Amino acid sequence: MQDFPGCALALGLALALPLLGLLAAPYIRKYFAGGKCTSTAKLNGKVVVITGANTGIGKETAKDLAGRGARVILACRDMEKAEAAANEIRTKTGNQQVIAKKLDLADTKSIREFAENFQEEEKELHILINNAGVMMCPYSKTVDGFEMQFGVNHLGPFLLTFLLIECLKQSAPSRIVNVSSLGHRRGSIHFENLQGEKSYNGNKAYCNSKLASILFTRELARRLQGTRVTANALHPGSIVSELGRHLTILIFLGKLLTFFLKTPQEGAQTSVYCAVAEELESVSGKYFSDCKPAYVWPQGCDDETAKKLWDVSCELLGIQWD
């Protein structure tokens, strides 16, 4: 009987801990859900382009902005999925101004055709969200011969923004939102191995491409001073999405750790915040996470590297952007 108190305590804890876990679960889940955009801004009469908007946070961002009254163009590679997403968003929001258009960021011809068609059909562009991307894929090349992650995550958005920049300026105040990643902290820009010419690691290439996105945003914002066009970057958080579809381990971990990951709707909150928050109207060149300013690792603040990357990107794409 001397052991009875200890056994009773153990039994009590065994019964109480699951109950405590159930009670605490909503609070834990709220913590991992991150920040939420609380702006009630309406976007009636505004035109928005979102790349990769047929799934994940891109689709949720499109749904939110369509619900605010914007004319939203889903710029996507897979037109079947894009049309399905557009139809779903139109049905859920009641906004019939949600349109799917073909855009393959791994093909500069497709990017140019999209931009040309856009300017023929639309008079204004108020918000450009460079959301589409690939993550940790095996080594491969774009149609134009660029390393896939560098090409889709950096050069594609760079060219698209270049082709639409005059429209953004003429529609000012307007915003450019680049979806980057906390992964930029592990990135580095080595111009002699910019596209994995000497060595390639999928994870490292992804981080490098997201660092390039941060540097592009920084230099773009500097060049846009005085135009009333802003450019900001963001980290959406760790999300349950298709982005890690190239790695079996990421798919497995995603299923295992779903409780601790953001849903696509939660992951879209910072994209929405950067696109609509009234307090950001004149804020440019910044980096956000969970709907608030976030820390940028030192390599993301290197102005000289940002300028050189800009010049190299122009050279690779065969454009002149002064």
Short mmCIF file of C-alpha atoms in Angstrom, two decimals:
data_model
loop_
_atom_site.label_atom_id
_atom_site.label_comp_id
_atom_site.label_asym_id
_atom_site.label_seq_id
_atom_site.Cartn_x
_atom_site.Cartn_y
_atom_site.Cartn_z
CA MET A 1 0.00 0.00 0.00
CA GLN A 2 3.00 2.29 0.39
CA ASP A 3 3.15 2.63 -3.40
CA PHE A 4 -0.51 3.58 -3.73
CA PRO A 5 -0.04 7.42 -3.62
CA GLY A 6 2.58 7.26 -6.35
CA CYS A 7 0.44 5.00 -8.49
CA ALA A 8 -2.57 7.22 -7.94
CA LEU A 9 -0.56 10.27 -8.96
CA ALA A 10 0.71 8.53 -12.06
CA LEU A 11 -2.78 7.40 -12.96
CA GLY A 12 -4.12 10.90 -12.39
CA LEU A 13 -1.48 12.41 -14.65
CA ALA A 14 -2.10 9.78 -17.29
CA LEU A 15 -5.77 10.72 -17.33
CA ALA A 16 -5.23 14.47 -17.00
CA LEU A 17 -2.52 15.03 -19.64
CA PRO A 18 -4.65 14.06 -22.65
CA LEU A 19 -7.41 16.29 -21.30
CA LEU A 20 -5.00 19.17 -20.83
CA GLY A 21 -3.72 18.54 -24.34
CA LEU A 22 -7.23 18.77 -25.75
CA LEU A 23 -7.88 21.99 -23.83
CA ALA A 24 -4.58 23.53 -24.96
CA ALA A 25 -4.84 22.36 -28.58
CA PRO A 26 -6.80 25.41 -29.86
CA TYR A 27 -4.23 27.78 -28.36
CA ILE A 28 -1.31 25.80 -29.74
CA ARG A 29 -2.98 25.69 -33.16
CA LYS A 30 -3.59 29.44 -33.06
CA TYR A 31 0.09 30.02 -32.37
CA PHE A 32 1.21 28.00 -35.39
CA ALA A 33 -1.46 29.61 -37.58
CA GLY A 34 0.50 32.87 -37.31
CA GLY A 35 -0.65 36.41 -38.04
CA LYS A 36 -3.91 37.31 -39.70
CA CYS A 37 -4.60 40.23 -42.04
CA THR A 38 -7.25 42.34 -40.34
CA SER A 39 -7.58 44.99 -43.05
CA THR A 40 -11.10 45.47 -44.37
CA ALA A 41 -9.90 47.34 -47.47
CA LYS A 42 -12.05 46.93 -50.57
CA LEU A 43 -10.54 46.51 -54.03
CA ASN A 44 -13.43 47.39 -56.30
CA GLY A 45 -12.05 48.65 -59.62
CA LYS A 46 -8.56 47.26 -58.91
CA VAL A 47 -6.80 44.75 -61.16
CA VAL A 48 -4.66 42.01 -59.63
CA VAL A 49 -2.31 39.44 -61.19
CA ILE A 50 -1.29 36.44 -59.07
CA THR A 51 1.09 33.81 -60.42
CA GLY A 52 0.59 30.19 -59.40
CA ALA A 53 -2.92 30.93 -58.17
CA ASN A 54 -4.51 27.59 -59.03
CA THR A 55 -3.52 25.97 -55.72
CA GLY A 56 -2.15 26.59 -52.23
CA ILE A 57 -1.56 30.08 -50.89
CA GLY A 58 -1.86 31.59 -54.37
CA LYS A 59 -5.41 30.31 -54.70
CA GLU A 60 -6.31 31.47 -51.19
CA THR A 61 -4.82 34.90 -51.88
CA ALA A 62 -6.86 35.13 -55.07
CA LYS A 63 -10.00 34.12 -53.20
CA ASP A 64 -9.47 36.80 -50.56
CA LEU A 65 -8.77 39.59 -53.04
CA ALA A 66 -11.69 38.54 -55.23
CA GLY A 67 -13.87 38.72 -52.14
CA ARG A 68 -12.76 42.33 -51.74
CA GLY A 69 -14.07 43.13 -55.22
CA ALA A 70 -10.88 43.03 -57.30
CA ARG A 71 -10.62 41.81 -60.87
CA VAL A 72 -8.23 38.89 -60.34
CA ILE A 73 -6.17 37.19 -63.02
CA LEU A 74 -4.84 33.75 -62.13
CA ALA A 75 -1.60 33.41 -64.09
CA CYS A 76 -0.89 29.69 -64.16
CA ARG A 77 0.95 26.96 -66.03
CA ASP A 78 -1.75 24.28 -65.67
CA MET A 79 -4.81 25.75 -67.35
CA GLU A 80 -7.12 22.89 -66.36
CA LYS A 81 -6.42 23.49 -62.67
CA ALA A 82 -6.49 27.25 -63.21
CA GLU A 83 -9.95 27.18 -64.80
CA ALA A 84 -11.23 24.96 -62.00
CA ALA A 85 -9.78 27.32 -59.38
CA ALA A 86 -11.23 30.39 -61.11
CA ASN A 87 -14.67 28.76 -61.28
CA GLU A 88 -14.49 27.83 -57.58
CA ILE A 89 -13.48 31.36 -56.57
CA ARG A 90 -16.23 32.92 -58.70
CA THR A 91 -18.78 30.63 -57.06
CA LYS A 92 -17.60 31.22 -53.50
CA THR A 93 -17.14 34.99 -53.75
CA GLY A 94 -19.85 35.89 -56.25
CA ASN A 95 -17.21 37.90 -58.11
CA GLN A 96 -17.35 37.03 -61.80
CA GLN A 97 -14.18 39.02 -62.56
CA VAL A 98 -11.86 36.08 -61.83
CA ILE A 99 -10.02 34.94 -64.95
CA ALA A 100 -7.48 32.20 -65.66
CA LYS A 101 -4.62 32.95 -68.06
CA LYS A 102 -1.72 30.84 -69.27
CA LEU A 103 1.71 31.63 -67.80
CA ASP A 104 4.70 29.30 -67.56
CA LEU A 105 7.53 30.92 -65.62
CA ALA A 106 9.91 28.28 -66.94
CA ASP A 107 9.49 29.66 -70.46
CA THR A 108 10.34 33.29 -71.30
CA LYS A 109 8.24 33.07 -74.47
CA SER A 110 5.20 32.24 -72.34
CA ILE A 111 5.98 35.12 -69.98
CA ARG A 112 6.25 37.57 -72.88
CA GLU A 113 3.02 36.30 -74.43
CA PHE A 114 1.19 36.64 -71.12
CA ALA A 115 2.41 40.21 -70.64
CA GLU A 116 1.56 41.15 -74.22
CA ASN A 117 -1.96 39.72 -73.97
CA PHE A 118 -2.47 41.35 -70.59
CA GLN A 119 -1.61 44.79 -71.90
CA GLU A 120 -3.91 44.31 -74.88
CA GLU A 121 -6.86 43.32 -72.67
CA GLU A 122 -6.34 45.33 -69.48
CA LYS A 123 -5.90 49.05 -69.02
CA GLU A 124 -4.51 48.98 -65.47
CA LEU A 125 -2.59 46.81 -63.00
CA HIS A 126 -2.68 47.71 -59.33
CA ILE A 127 -1.27 44.62 -57.63
CA LEU A 128 1.24 42.08 -58.97
CA ILE A 129 1.85 39.10 -56.68
CA ASN A 130 4.80 36.94 -57.74
CA ASN A 131 3.66 33.86 -55.86
CA ALA A 132 4.50 30.85 -58.06
CA GLY A 133 7.60 28.83 -57.35
CA VAL A 134 9.26 25.43 -57.24
CA MET A 135 11.02 23.87 -54.27
CA MET A 136 14.00 21.55 -53.95
CA CYS A 137 13.41 19.88 -57.31
CA PRO A 138 15.98 17.58 -58.93
CA TYR A 139 18.40 19.34 -61.25
CA SER A 140 16.66 20.36 -64.45
CA LYS A 141 16.52 23.31 -66.80
CA THR A 142 13.86 25.69 -68.02
CA VAL A 143 12.93 25.97 -71.69
CA ASP A 144 15.59 28.67 -72.01
CA GLY A 145 18.30 26.63 -70.32
CA PHE A 146 18.25 28.24 -66.87
CA GLU A 147 18.54 26.09 -63.73
CA MET A 148 14.91 25.40 -62.82
CA GLN A 149 14.71 26.93 -59.34
CA PHE A 150 16.72 30.02 -60.23
CA GLY A 151 14.72 30.36 -63.44
CA VAL A 152 11.22 29.95 -61.99
CA ASN A 153 11.75 31.54 -58.58
CA HIS A 154 13.85 34.50 -59.68
CA LEU A 155 14.33 35.09 -63.41
CA GLY A 156 10.69 34.40 -64.30
CA PRO A 157 9.25 36.94 -61.80
CA PHE A 158 12.04 39.36 -62.72
CA LEU A 159 11.07 39.28 -66.41
CA LEU A 160 7.33 39.39 -65.70
CA THR A 161 7.75 42.43 -63.46
CA PHE A 162 9.91 44.13 -66.07
CA LEU A 163 7.26 43.59 -68.76
CA LEU A 164 4.44 44.90 -66.55
CA ILE A 165 6.27 47.71 -64.75
CA GLU A 166 5.04 50.55 -66.98
CA CYS A 167 1.46 49.42 -66.49
CA LEU A 168 2.03 49.37 -62.73
CA LYS A 169 3.50 52.88 -62.85
CA GLN A 170 0.60 54.23 -64.90
CA SER A 171 -1.86 52.67 -62.42
CA ALA A 172 -0.12 54.01 -59.30
CA PRO A 173 -0.48 53.74 -56.41
CA SER A 174 0.29 50.11 -57.06
CA ARG A 175 2.10 47.25 -55.35
CA ILE A 176 4.46 44.40 -56.20
CA VAL A 177 4.50 41.53 -53.72
CA ASN A 178 7.21 38.87 -53.96
CA VAL A 179 6.70 35.62 -52.08
CA SER A 180 10.13 34.66 -50.76
CA SER A 181 11.02 32.46 -47.78
CA LEU A 182 12.78 32.31 -44.45
CA GLY A 183 15.01 29.91 -46.36
CA HIS A 184 16.90 32.95 -47.66
CA ARG A 185 18.89 32.78 -44.44
CA ARG A 186 20.67 29.70 -45.79
CA GLY A 187 21.12 31.20 -49.23
CA SER A 188 24.19 32.75 -50.83
CA ILE A 189 24.89 34.30 -54.20
CA HIS A 190 28.03 33.04 -55.89
CA PHE A 191 28.09 34.44 -59.39
CA GLU A 192 30.56 31.78 -60.58
CA ASN A 193 28.03 29.07 -59.58
CA LEU A 194 24.81 31.03 -59.89
CA GLN A 195 22.87 28.23 -61.58
CA GLY A 196 24.64 25.19 -60.20
CA GLU A 197 27.11 25.13 -63.07
CA LYS A 198 29.87 23.68 -60.86
CA SER A 199 27.86 21.92 -58.17
CA TYR A 200 24.15 21.48 -57.42
CA ASN A 201 22.19 20.83 -54.26
CA GLY A 202 18.39 21.11 -54.47
CA ASN A 203 17.92 22.53 -50.99
CA LYS A 204 20.74 25.04 -51.39
CA ALA A 205 19.49 26.08 -54.84
CA TYR A 206 16.05 26.74 -53.38
CA CYS A 207 17.49 28.91 -50.60
CA ASN A 208 19.65 30.77 -53.11
CA SER A 209 16.65 31.49 -55.33
CA LYS A 210 14.71 32.88 -52.37
CA LEU A 211 17.65 35.05 -51.39
CA ALA A 212 17.67 36.30 -54.99
CA SER A 213 14.00 37.23 -54.53
CA ILE A 214 14.85 39.28 -51.43
CA LEU A 215 17.69 41.06 -53.23
CA PHE A 216 15.51 41.70 -56.29
CA THR A 217 12.84 43.26 -54.07
CA ARG A 218 15.41 45.46 -52.36
CA GLU A 219 16.93 46.78 -55.58
CA LEU A 220 13.54 47.12 -57.28
CA ALA A 221 12.23 49.23 -54.41
CA ARG A 222 15.29 51.48 -54.64
CA ARG A 223 14.75 52.02 -58.35
CA LEU A 224 11.03 52.68 -57.91
CA GLN A 225 11.42 55.51 -55.41
CA GLY A 226 9.14 58.40 -56.29
CA THR A 227 6.90 56.36 -58.63
CA ARG A 228 4.23 55.42 -56.04
CA VAL A 229 4.86 51.78 -56.89
CA THR A 230 6.02 49.74 -53.91
CA ALA A 231 7.79 46.39 -53.76
CA ASN A 232 7.88 44.14 -50.71
CA ALA A 233 8.82 40.52 -50.03
CA LEU A 234 7.44 38.04 -47.53
CA HIS A 235 7.77 34.66 -45.86
CA PRO A 236 4.40 32.85 -45.87
CA GLY A 237 5.35 30.35 -43.17
CA SER A 238 5.54 26.56 -43.16
CA ILE A 239 2.49 25.41 -45.06
CA VAL A 240 0.65 22.27 -46.06
CA SER A 241 1.01 22.63 -49.84
CA GLU A 242 2.14 20.97 -53.08
CA LEU A 243 5.39 22.95 -53.18
CA GLY A 244 7.47 20.13 -51.71
CA ARG A 245 6.03 17.49 -54.04
CA HIS A 246 9.47 16.63 -55.41
CA LEU A 247 10.67 15.24 -52.05
CA THR A 248 9.02 12.17 -50.52
CA ILE A 249 10.32 13.09 -47.06
CA LEU A 250 8.59 16.49 -47.23
CA ILE A 251 5.31 14.85 -48.23
CA PHE A 252 5.66 12.40 -45.31
CA LEU A 253 6.56 15.10 -42.79
CA GLY A 254 3.75 17.31 -44.08
CA LYS A 255 1.21 14.60 -43.28
CA LEU A 256 2.83 13.80 -39.94
CA LEU A 257 3.11 17.40 -38.74
CA THR A 258 -0.09 18.87 -40.21
CA PHE A 259 -1.15 20.18 -36.79
CA PHE A 260 1.98 22.36 -36.63
CA LEU A 261 1.82 23.67 -40.20
CA LYS A 262 -0.23 26.51 -41.61
CA THR A 263 -3.16 25.81 -43.86
CA PRO A 264 -3.00 27.49 -47.30
CA GLN A 265 -5.51 30.08 -46.04
CA GLU A 266 -3.33 30.86 -43.04
CA GLY A 267 -0.23 30.94 -45.23
CA ALA A 268 -1.87 33.46 -47.56
CA GLN A 269 -2.42 36.04 -44.83
CA THR A 270 0.88 37.88 -45.24
CA SER A 271 0.48 38.00 -49.04
CA VAL A 272 -2.96 39.55 -48.54
CA TYR A 273 -1.56 41.92 -45.91
CA CYS A 274 1.19 43.18 -48.22
CA ALA A 275 -1.35 43.62 -51.01
CA VAL A 276 -4.05 45.54 -49.14
CA ALA A 277 -2.93 46.92 -45.77
CA GLU A 278 -3.50 50.68 -45.74
CA GLU A 279 -0.46 51.29 -43.53
CA LEU A 280 1.82 49.83 -46.22
CA GLU A 281 0.79 52.23 -48.98
CA SER A 282 4.17 54.00 -48.96
CA VAL A 283 6.26 51.17 -47.45
CA SER A 284 8.71 49.60 -49.89
CA GLY A 285 11.76 47.35 -49.91
CA LYS A 286 10.75 45.55 -46.73
CA TYR A 287 10.29 41.90 -45.73
CA PHE A 288 7.31 40.58 -43.79
CA SER A 289 6.22 37.44 -41.97
CA ASP A 290 2.99 36.83 -40.04
CA CYS A 291 1.68 40.22 -41.18
CA LYS A 292 4.49 42.20 -39.57
CA PRO A 293 8.03 43.30 -40.45
CA ALA A 294 10.55 40.47 -40.17
CA TYR A 295 14.30 40.12 -39.84
CA VAL A 296 16.34 39.87 -43.04
CA TRP A 297 19.59 37.94 -42.80
CA PRO A 298 22.73 39.98 -43.64
CA GLN A 299 23.15 38.45 -47.10
CA GLY A 300 19.71 39.78 -47.95
CA CYS A 301 20.81 43.35 -47.16
CA ASP A 302 23.85 43.43 -49.45
CA ASP A 303 23.21 46.32 -51.84
CA GLU A 304 26.24 45.63 -54.00
CA THR A 305 25.22 42.02 -54.55
CA ALA A 306 21.65 43.18 -55.25
CA LYS A 307 22.86 45.59 -57.95
CA LYS A 308 25.16 43.01 -59.55
CA LEU A 309 22.41 40.36 -59.50
CA TRP A 310 20.13 42.86 -61.22
CA ASP A 311 22.66 43.42 -63.99
CA VAL A 312 23.39 39.72 -64.40
CA SER A 313 19.66 38.93 -64.52
CA CYS A 314 19.14 41.51 -67.26
CA GLU A 315 22.05 40.06 -69.21
CA LEU A 316 20.72 36.50 -68.91
CA LEU A 317 17.25 37.59 -70.04
CA GLY A 318 18.51 39.86 -72.81
CA ILE A 319 16.76 42.96 -71.48
CA GLN A 320 17.80 46.46 -70.48
CA TRP A 321 16.15 47.71 -67.30
CA ASP A 322 17.62 50.98 -66.06
#
